[in-house]
PDB file of C-alpha atoms in Angstrom:
ATOM      1  CA  MET A  27      -1.393  20.558 -31.800  1.00 63.00           C
ATOM      2  CA  LYS A  28      -2.113  17.111 -30.387  1.00 75.00           C
ATOM      3  CA  PHE A  29      -0.529  15.817 -27.203  1.00 75.00           C
ATOM      4  CA  ILE A  30       1.284  13.014 -29.072  1.00 73.00           C
ATOM      5  CA  ASN A  31       3.272  15.619 -30.984  1.00 77.00           C
ATOM      6  CA  TYR A  32       4.689  16.963 -27.737  1.00 77.00           C
ATOM      7  CA  LEU A  33       5.806  13.487 -26.692  1.00 73.00           C
ATOM      8  CA  THR A  34       7.596  12.797 -29.949  1.00 76.00           C
ATOM      9  CA  SER A  35       9.592  15.981 -29.568  1.00 78.00           C
ATOM     10  CA  ILE A  36      11.062  14.861 -26.198  1.00 76.00           C
ATOM     11  CA  SER A  37      14.263  12.880 -26.561  1.00 81.00           C
ATOM     12  CA  GLY A  38      14.372   9.645 -24.580  1.00 81.00           C
ATOM     13  CA  VAL A  39      10.656   9.642 -23.813  1.00 78.00           C
ATOM     14  CA  GLY A  40      10.474   5.882 -24.462  1.00 82.00           C
ATOM     15  CA  ILE A  41      12.251   5.114 -21.185  1.00 89.00           C
ATOM     16  CA  PHE A  42       9.465   6.578 -19.005  1.00 88.00           C
ATOM     17  CA  PRO A  43       6.936   3.755 -19.595  1.00 88.00           C
ATOM     18  CA  LEU A  44       9.636   1.200 -18.848  1.00 93.00           C
ATOM     19  CA  ILE A  45      10.578   2.931 -15.589  1.00 95.00           C
ATOM     20  CA  SER A  46       6.908   3.134 -14.597  1.00 95.00           C
ATOM     21  CA  LEU A  47       6.397  -0.562 -15.298  1.00 96.00           C
ATOM     22  CA  LEU A  48       9.487  -1.512 -13.283  1.00 97.00           C
ATOM     23  CA  MET A  49       8.331   0.605 -10.331  1.00 98.00           C
ATOM     24  CA  PHE A  50       4.865  -0.977 -10.487  1.00 97.00           C
ATOM     25  CA  VAL A  51       6.251  -4.524 -10.578  1.00 98.00           C
ATOM     26  CA  ALA A  52       8.830  -3.800  -7.843  1.00 98.00           C
ATOM     27  CA  PHE A  53       6.113  -2.454  -5.528  1.00 98.00           C
ATOM     28  CA  PHE A  54       3.949  -5.555  -5.872  1.00 97.00           C
ATOM     29  CA  VAL A  55       6.911  -7.917  -5.559  1.00 98.00           C
ATOM     30  CA  PHE A  56       7.932  -6.113  -2.355  1.00 97.00           C
ATOM     31  CA  LEU A  57       4.355  -6.248  -1.082  1.00 95.00           C
ATOM     32  CA  GLY A  58       4.115  -9.964  -1.866  1.00 95.00           C
ATOM     33  CA  ILE A  59       7.367 -10.708  -0.043  1.00 96.00           C
ATOM     34  CA  TYR A  60       6.222  -8.649   2.944  1.00 92.00           C
ATOM     35  CA  VAL A  61       2.927 -10.529   3.161  1.00 90.00           C
ATOM     36  CA  LEU A  62       4.578 -13.933   2.860  1.00 93.00           C
ATOM     37  CA  LYS A  63       7.174 -13.159   5.534  1.00 95.00           C
ATOM     38  CA  ALA A  64       4.849 -11.337   7.934  1.00 92.00           C
ATOM     39  CA  ASP A  65       4.118 -12.858  11.327  1.00 92.00           C
ATOM     40  CA  LYS A  66       0.817 -14.725  10.999  1.00 92.00           C
ATOM     41  CA  ASN A  67      -0.163 -14.060  14.624  1.00 92.00           C
ATOM     42  CA  ARG A  68       0.264 -10.314  14.139  1.00 89.00           C
ATOM     43  CA  LEU A  69      -1.784 -10.396  10.933  1.00 86.00           C
ATOM     44  CA  ALA A  70      -4.541 -12.321  12.731  1.00 88.00           C
ATOM     45  CA  TYR A  71      -4.502  -9.755  15.544  1.00 88.00           C
ATOM     46  CA  ILE A  72      -4.707  -6.858  13.095  1.00 85.00           C
ATOM     47  CA  ALA A  73      -7.495  -8.589  11.175  1.00 85.00           C
ATOM     48  CA  SER A  74      -9.554  -9.065  14.355  1.00 86.00           C
ATOM     49  CA  LEU A  75      -9.251  -5.453  15.555  1.00 85.00           C
ATOM     50  CA  PRO A  76     -12.394  -4.095  13.844  1.00 81.00           C
ATOM     51  CA  ILE A  77     -14.600  -6.852  15.293  1.00 81.00           C
ATOM     52  CA  ASP A  78     -12.988  -7.370  18.689  1.00 69.00           C
ATOM     53  CA  GLU A  79     -15.591  -6.182  21.209  1.00 71.00           C
ATOM     54  CA  ASN A  80     -13.218  -6.312  24.188  1.00 69.00           C
ATOM     55  CA  ASN A  81     -10.716  -4.062  22.475  1.00 58.00           C
ATOM     56  CA  THR A  82     -13.471  -1.651  21.448  1.00 55.00           C
ATOM     57  CA  GLU A  83     -14.744  -1.372  25.030  1.00 55.00           C
ATOM     58  CA  LYS A  84     -11.245  -0.704  26.350  1.00 57.00           C
ATOM     59  CA  ASN A  85     -10.660   1.987  23.741  1.00 56.00           C
ATOM     60  CA  SER A  86     -13.995   3.668  24.462  1.00 54.00           C
ATOM     61  CA  GLU A  87     -13.186   3.730  28.195  1.00 54.00           C
ATOM     62  CA  LYS A  88      -9.838   5.335  27.449  1.00 52.00           C
ATOM     63  CA  ASP A  89     -11.501   7.918  25.213  1.00 50.00           C
ATOM     64  CA  ALA A  90     -14.086   8.708  27.905  1.00 53.00           C
ATOM     65  CA  ASN A  91     -11.337   9.376  30.445  1.00 49.00           C
ATOM     66  CA  LEU A  92      -9.641  11.869  28.155  1.00 46.00           C
TER      67      LEU A  92
END
């Protein structure tokens, strides 16, 4: 028996794709709002963390003392 036959036997199965689509859209709308309202200075600080040599040296000193 094919998988599609199992789906047709479930009542109300048509609502699941709609719920999934709404969850997907809601997540990206929320993410977009968060990014637009986020503090730009904080985002710039977070973006510079991987390449900030001063911060890396401070963290390595802290790790060495542990």
